[in-house]
Tab-separated table of C-alpha atoms in Angstrom:
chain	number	residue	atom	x	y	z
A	11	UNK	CA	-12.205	-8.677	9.081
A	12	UNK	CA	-13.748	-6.402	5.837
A	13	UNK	CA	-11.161	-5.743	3.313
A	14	UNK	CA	-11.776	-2.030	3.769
A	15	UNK	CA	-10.705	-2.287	6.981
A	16	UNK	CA	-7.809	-4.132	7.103
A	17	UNK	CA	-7.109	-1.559	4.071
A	18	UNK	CA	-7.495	1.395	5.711
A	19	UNK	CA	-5.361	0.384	8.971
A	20	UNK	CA	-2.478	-1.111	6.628
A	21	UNK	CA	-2.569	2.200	4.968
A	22	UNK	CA	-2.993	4.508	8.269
A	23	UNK	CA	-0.498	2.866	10.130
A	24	UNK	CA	2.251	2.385	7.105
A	25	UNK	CA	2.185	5.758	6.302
A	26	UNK	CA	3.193	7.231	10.118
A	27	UNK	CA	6.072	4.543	10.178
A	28	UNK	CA	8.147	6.675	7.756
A	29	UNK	CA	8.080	9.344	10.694
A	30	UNK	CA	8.949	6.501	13.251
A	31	UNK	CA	11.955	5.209	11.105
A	32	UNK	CA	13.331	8.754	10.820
A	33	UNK	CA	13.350	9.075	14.700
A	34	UNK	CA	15.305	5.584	14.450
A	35	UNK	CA	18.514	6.889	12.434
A	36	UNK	CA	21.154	8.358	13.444
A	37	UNK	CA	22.769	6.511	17.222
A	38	UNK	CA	22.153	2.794	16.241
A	39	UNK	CA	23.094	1.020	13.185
A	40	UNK	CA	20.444	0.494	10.709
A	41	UNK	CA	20.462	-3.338	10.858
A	42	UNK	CA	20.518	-3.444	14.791
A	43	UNK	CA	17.540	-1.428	14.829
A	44	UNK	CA	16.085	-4.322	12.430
A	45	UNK	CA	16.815	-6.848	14.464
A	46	UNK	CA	15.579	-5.052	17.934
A	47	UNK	CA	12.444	-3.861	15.950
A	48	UNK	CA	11.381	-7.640	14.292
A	49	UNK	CA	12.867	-9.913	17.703
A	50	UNK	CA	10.619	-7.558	19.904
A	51	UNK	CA	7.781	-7.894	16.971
A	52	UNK	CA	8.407	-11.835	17.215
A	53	UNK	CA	8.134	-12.345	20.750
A	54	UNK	CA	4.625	-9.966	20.981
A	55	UNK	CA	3.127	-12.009	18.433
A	56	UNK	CA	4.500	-15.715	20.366
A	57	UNK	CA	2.774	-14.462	23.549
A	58	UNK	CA	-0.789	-13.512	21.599
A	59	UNK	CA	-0.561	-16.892	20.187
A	60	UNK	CA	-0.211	-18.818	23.079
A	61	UNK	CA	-2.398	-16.498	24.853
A	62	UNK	CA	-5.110	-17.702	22.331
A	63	UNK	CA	-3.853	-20.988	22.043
A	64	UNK	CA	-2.959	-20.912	18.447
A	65	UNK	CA	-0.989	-23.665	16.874
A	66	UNK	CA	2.929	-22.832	16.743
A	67	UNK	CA	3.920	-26.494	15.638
A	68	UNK	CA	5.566	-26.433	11.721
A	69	UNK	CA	7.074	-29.236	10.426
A	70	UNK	CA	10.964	-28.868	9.455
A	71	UNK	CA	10.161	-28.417	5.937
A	72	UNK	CA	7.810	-25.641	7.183
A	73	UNK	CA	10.083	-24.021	9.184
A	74	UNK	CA	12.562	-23.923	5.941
A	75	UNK	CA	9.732	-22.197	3.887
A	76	UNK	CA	9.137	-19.940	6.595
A	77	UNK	CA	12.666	-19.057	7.283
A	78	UNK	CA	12.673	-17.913	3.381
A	79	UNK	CA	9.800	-15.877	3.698
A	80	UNK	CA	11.252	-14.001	7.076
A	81	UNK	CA	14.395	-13.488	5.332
A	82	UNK	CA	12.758	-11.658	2.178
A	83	UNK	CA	10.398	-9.835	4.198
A	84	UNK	CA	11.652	-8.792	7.577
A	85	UNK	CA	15.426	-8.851	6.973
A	86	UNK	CA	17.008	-8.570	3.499
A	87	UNK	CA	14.399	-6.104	1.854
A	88	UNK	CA	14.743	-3.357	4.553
A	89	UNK	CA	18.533	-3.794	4.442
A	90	UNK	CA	18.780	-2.812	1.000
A	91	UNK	CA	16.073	0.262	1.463
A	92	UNK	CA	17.833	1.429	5.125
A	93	UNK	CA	21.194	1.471	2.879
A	94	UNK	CA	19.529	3.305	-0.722
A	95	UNK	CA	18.704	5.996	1.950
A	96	UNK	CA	22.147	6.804	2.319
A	97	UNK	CA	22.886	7.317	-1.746
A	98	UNK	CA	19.078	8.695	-2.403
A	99	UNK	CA	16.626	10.993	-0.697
A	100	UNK	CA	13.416	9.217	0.646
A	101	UNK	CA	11.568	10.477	-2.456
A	102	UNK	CA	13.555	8.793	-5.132
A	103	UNK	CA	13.730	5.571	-2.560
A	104	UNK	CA	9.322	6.204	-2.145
A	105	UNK	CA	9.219	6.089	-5.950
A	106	UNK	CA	11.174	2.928	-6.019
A	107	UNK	CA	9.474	1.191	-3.796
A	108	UNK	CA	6.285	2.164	-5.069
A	109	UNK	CA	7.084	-0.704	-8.090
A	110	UNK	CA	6.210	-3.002	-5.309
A	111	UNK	CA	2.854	-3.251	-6.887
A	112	UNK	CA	4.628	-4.154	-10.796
A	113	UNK	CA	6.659	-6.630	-9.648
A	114	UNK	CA	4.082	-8.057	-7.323
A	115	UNK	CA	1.796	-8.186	-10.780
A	116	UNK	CA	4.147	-9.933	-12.635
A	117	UNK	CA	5.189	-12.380	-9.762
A	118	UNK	CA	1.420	-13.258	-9.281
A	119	UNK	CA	1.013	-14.247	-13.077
A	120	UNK	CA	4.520	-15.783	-12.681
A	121	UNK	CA	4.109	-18.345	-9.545
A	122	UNK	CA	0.083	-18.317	-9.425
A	123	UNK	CA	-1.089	-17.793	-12.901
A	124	UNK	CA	-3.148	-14.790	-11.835
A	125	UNK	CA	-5.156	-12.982	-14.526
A	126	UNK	CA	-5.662	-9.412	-13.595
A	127	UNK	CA	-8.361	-7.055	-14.612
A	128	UNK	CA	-7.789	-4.092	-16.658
A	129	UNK	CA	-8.805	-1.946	-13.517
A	130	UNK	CA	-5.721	-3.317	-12.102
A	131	UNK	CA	-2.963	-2.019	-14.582
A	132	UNK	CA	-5.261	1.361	-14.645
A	133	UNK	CA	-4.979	2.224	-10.905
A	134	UNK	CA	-1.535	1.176	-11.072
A	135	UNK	CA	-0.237	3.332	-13.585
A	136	UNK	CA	-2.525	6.236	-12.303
A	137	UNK	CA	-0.791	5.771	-8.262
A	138	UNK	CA	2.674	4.909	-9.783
A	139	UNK	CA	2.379	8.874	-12.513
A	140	UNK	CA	0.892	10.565	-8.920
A	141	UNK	CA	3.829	9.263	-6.431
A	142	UNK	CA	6.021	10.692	-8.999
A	143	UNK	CA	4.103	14.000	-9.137
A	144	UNK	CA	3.877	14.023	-5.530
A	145	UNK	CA	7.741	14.055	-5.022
A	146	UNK	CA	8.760	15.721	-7.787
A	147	UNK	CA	10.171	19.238	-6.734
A	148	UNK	CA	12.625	16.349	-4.685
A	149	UNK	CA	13.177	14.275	-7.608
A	150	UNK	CA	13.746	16.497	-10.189
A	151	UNK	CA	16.527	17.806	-8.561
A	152	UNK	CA	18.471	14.605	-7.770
A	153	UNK	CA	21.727	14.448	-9.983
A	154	UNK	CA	22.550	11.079	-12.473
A	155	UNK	CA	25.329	10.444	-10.551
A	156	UNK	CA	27.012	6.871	-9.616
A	157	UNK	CA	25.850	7.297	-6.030
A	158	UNK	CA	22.192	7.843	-7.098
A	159	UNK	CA	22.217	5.347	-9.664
A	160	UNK	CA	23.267	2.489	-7.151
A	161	UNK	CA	21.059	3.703	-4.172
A	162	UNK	CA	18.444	3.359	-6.528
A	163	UNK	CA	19.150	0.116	-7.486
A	164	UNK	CA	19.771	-1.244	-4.097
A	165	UNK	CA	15.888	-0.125	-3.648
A	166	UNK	CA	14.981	-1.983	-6.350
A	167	UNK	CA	16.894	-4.802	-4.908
A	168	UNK	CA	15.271	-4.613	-1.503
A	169	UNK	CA	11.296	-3.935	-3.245
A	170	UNK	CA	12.337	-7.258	-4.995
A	171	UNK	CA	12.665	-8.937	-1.955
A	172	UNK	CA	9.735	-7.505	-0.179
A	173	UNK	CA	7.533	-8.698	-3.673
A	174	UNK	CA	8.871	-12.627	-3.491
A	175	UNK	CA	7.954	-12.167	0.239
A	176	UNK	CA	4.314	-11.510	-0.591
A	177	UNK	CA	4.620	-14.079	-2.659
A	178	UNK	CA	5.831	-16.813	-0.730
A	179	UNK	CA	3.099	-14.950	2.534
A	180	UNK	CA	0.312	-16.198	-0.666
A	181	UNK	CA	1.952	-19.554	-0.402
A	182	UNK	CA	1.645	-20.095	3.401
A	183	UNK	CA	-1.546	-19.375	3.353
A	184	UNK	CA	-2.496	-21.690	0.533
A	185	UNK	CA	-0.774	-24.456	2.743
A	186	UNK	CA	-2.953	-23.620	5.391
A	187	UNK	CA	-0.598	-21.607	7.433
A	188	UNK	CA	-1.784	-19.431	9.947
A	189	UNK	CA	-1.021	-15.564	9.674
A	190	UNK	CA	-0.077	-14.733	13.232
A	191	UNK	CA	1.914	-18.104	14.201
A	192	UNK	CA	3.851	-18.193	10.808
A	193	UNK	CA	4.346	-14.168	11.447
A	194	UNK	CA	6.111	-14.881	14.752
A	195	UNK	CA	8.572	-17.561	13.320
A	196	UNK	CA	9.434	-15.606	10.047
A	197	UNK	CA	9.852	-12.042	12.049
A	198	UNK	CA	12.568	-14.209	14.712
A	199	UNK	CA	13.820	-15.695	11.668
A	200	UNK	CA	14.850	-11.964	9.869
A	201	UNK	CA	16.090	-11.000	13.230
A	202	UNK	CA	18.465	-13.658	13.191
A	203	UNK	CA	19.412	-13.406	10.147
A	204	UNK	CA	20.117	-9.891	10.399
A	205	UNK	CA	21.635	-10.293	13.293
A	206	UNK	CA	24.223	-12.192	11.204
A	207	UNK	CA	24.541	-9.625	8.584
A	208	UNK	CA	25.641	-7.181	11.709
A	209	UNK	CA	27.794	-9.272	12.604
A	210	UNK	CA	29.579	-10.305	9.821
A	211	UNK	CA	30.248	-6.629	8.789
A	212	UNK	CA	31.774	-6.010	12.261
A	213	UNK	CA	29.425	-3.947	13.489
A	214	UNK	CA	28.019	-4.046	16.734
A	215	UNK	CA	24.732	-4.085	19.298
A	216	UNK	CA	24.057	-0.655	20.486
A	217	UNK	CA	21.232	0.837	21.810
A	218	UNK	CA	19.490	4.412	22.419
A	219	UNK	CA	17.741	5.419	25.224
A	220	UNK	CA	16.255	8.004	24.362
A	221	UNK	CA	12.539	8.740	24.666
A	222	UNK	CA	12.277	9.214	20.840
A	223	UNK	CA	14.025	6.147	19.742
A	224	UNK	CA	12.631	3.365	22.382
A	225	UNK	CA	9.029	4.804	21.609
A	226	UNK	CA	9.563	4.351	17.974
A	227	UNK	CA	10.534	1.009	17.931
A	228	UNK	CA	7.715	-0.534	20.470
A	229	UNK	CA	5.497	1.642	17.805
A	230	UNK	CA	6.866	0.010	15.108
A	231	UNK	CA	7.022	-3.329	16.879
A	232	UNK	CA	3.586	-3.618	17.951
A	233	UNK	CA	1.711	-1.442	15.343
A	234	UNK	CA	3.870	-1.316	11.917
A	235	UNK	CA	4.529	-4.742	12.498
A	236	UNK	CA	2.648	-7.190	14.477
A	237	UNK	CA	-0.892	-5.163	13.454
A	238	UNK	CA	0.013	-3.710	9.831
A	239	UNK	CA	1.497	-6.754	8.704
A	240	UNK	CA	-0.942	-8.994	10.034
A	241	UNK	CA	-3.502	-7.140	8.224
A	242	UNK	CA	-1.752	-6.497	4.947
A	243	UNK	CA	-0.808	-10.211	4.642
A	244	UNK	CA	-4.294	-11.222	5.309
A	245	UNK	CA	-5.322	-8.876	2.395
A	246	UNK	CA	-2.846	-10.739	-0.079
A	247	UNK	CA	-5.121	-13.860	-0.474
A	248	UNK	CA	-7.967	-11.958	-0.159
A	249	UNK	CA	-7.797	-9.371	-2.899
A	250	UNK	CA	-4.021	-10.567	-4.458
A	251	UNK	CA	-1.376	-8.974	-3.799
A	252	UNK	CA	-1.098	-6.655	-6.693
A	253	UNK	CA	-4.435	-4.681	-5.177
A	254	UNK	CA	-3.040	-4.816	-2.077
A	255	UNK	CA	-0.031	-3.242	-2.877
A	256	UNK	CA	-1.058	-0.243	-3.590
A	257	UNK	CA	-1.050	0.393	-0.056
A	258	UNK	CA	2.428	0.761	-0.387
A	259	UNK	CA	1.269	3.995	-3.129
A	260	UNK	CA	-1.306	5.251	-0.615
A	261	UNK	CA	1.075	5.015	2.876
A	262	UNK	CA	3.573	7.978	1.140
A	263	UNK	CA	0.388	10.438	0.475
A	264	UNK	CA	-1.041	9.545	4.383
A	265	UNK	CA	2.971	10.435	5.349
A	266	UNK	CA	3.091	13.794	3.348
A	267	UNK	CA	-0.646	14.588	5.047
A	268	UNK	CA	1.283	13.454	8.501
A	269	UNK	CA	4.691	15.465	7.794
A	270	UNK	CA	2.028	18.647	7.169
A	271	UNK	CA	1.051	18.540	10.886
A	272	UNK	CA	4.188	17.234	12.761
A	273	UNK	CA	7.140	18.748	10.259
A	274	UNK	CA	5.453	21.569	8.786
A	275	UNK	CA	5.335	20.630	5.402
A	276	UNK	CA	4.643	23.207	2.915
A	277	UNK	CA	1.695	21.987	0.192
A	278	UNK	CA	2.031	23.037	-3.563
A	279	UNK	CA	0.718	22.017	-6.918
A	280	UNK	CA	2.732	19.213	-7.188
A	281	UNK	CA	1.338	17.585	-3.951
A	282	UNK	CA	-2.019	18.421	-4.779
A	283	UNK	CA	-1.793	17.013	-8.341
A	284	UNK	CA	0.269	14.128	-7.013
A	285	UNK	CA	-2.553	13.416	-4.156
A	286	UNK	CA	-5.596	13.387	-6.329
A	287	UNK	CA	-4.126	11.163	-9.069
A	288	UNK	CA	-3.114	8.999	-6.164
A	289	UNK	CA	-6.350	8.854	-5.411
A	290	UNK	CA	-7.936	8.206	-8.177
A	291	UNK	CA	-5.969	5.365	-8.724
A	292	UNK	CA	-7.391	4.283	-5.308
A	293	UNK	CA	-10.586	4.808	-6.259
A	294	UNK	CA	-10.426	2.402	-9.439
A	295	UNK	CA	-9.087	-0.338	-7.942
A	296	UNK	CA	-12.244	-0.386	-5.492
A	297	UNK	CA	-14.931	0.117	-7.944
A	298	UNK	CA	-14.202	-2.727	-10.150
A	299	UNK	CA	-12.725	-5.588	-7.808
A	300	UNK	CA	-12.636	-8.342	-10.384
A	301	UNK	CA	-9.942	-10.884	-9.909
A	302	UNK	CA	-9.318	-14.280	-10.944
A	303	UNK	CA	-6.882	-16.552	-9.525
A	304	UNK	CA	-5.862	-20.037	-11.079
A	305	UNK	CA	-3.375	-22.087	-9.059
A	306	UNK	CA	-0.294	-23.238	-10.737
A	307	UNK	CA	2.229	-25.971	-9.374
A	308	UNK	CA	5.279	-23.457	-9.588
A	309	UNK	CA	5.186	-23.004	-5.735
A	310	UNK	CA	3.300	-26.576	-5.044
């Protein structure tokens, strides 16, 4: 599919799942509602492969490498995020996560020797200064106490994770994985291990029936994961994954434009500011798509 596409749906959809998860909270325990939302994600994208006869045979080495990348991506790094929200509001914990794109920069040049183009650091630094912007009126009143110091750690924890997920997504591919079948074994593979974390903390399976919570998690089954992270992961290889990253700046702008219609949320400078530097920062990463990637043998 064109890059701008599989852009611009990552983005679109991404940036309505932070109304989804909201609707999530509250009856079930975070980490159940992980597990329901990636087994259910699993089993879509096992039927669509068999349904178009795609391979799902890995070998047991492959299944170990693929095991590693479910756990980073679909388990340990929204554990860590679902449990900053409790010490931090989501605008301190969108500001973390919004280093997704630094670390994925410097785990690029790390594992892959990737040399990245000026453009790169530019758009970066210009959608990290308007995400702050944006959420500043929230931010700036957040106290430096213990509480918010270790929720926002624990989001820098889990936007580690999610980072040496993309990585090791970059190294599937290179192997020759396919996106969709490895997809279905890594998502069963952070349900289960979730499913263990659950367990070993004594909580247990519940569930909500209510219209609002089972219609949020076949949305974010079927759309903000089997779709959104099929086409973000496809994007990593084809434009690294320190451009395509900065979907993770641009989702938090489409959810403010999102809250405006469905939570009534009130525009002011700040999220004008915030939105055009955002942007802007958008906008140079497109013009100037020069990238250069030279393999190294520190994931071979």
């Amino acid at each position: 599919m064109n890059n701008y596409f599989l852009y611009g749906i990552t983005v679109l959809i991404w940036g309505s799942t932070w109304f989804a998860i909201h609707l999530q909270l509250g009856v079930v325990a975070p980490e159940a509602s992980v597990v329901y939302r990636y087994a259910l994600a699993s089993v879509m994208i096992f039927i669509y492969c068999l349904l178009k006869k795609q391979r799902l045979r890995f070998s047991l080495r492959q299944h170990y490498q693929l095991a590693l990348f479910g756990v980073c991506l679909f388990s340990v790094n929204y554990y860590f995020l679902y449990h900053a929200q409790t010490q931090i509001n989501s605008a301190l914990s969108c500001i973390g996560f919004s280093t997704l794109m630094i670390m994925n920069i410097i785990n690029a040049k790390l594992f892959f020797g990737t040399r990245i183009d000026t453009s790169v650091y530019l758009g970066g630094l210009l959608g990290l200064t308007g995400i702050v912007i944006l959420f500043w009126p929230q931010a700036s009143e957040i106290s430096l106490s213990n509480a918010t110091v270790w929720g926002f750690l624990l989001c820098l924890v889990g936007t580690l994770s999610a980072s040496f997920g993309n990585m090791l997504s970059i190294k599937n591919q290179s192997d020759g994985f396919a996106i969709m079948p490895a997809n279905a074994w890594a998502m069963g593979y952070g349900a289960l291990f979730m499913t263990f974390v659950l367990l070993i903390q004594g909580k247990s399976f519940t569930f909500d029936w209510s219209v609002n919570y089972v219609a949020s998690l076949v949305y974010l089954s079927l759309f903000g994961s089997v779709i959104a992270f099929g086409c973000y992961l496809s994007l990593l290889t084809k434009i690294g994954a320190h451009k395509a990253s900065y979907a993770n700046i641009l989702f938090p702008a489409v959810a403010v434009v999102i809250s405006t219609f469905f939570e009534g949320f009130t525009w002011d400078t700040y999220t004008i500011i915030g939105f055009i530097v955002i942007m802007l920062g958008n906008l140079v990463l497109i013009v100037k798509p020069r990238i250069t990637v030279k393999e190294s043998p520190a994931l071979t």
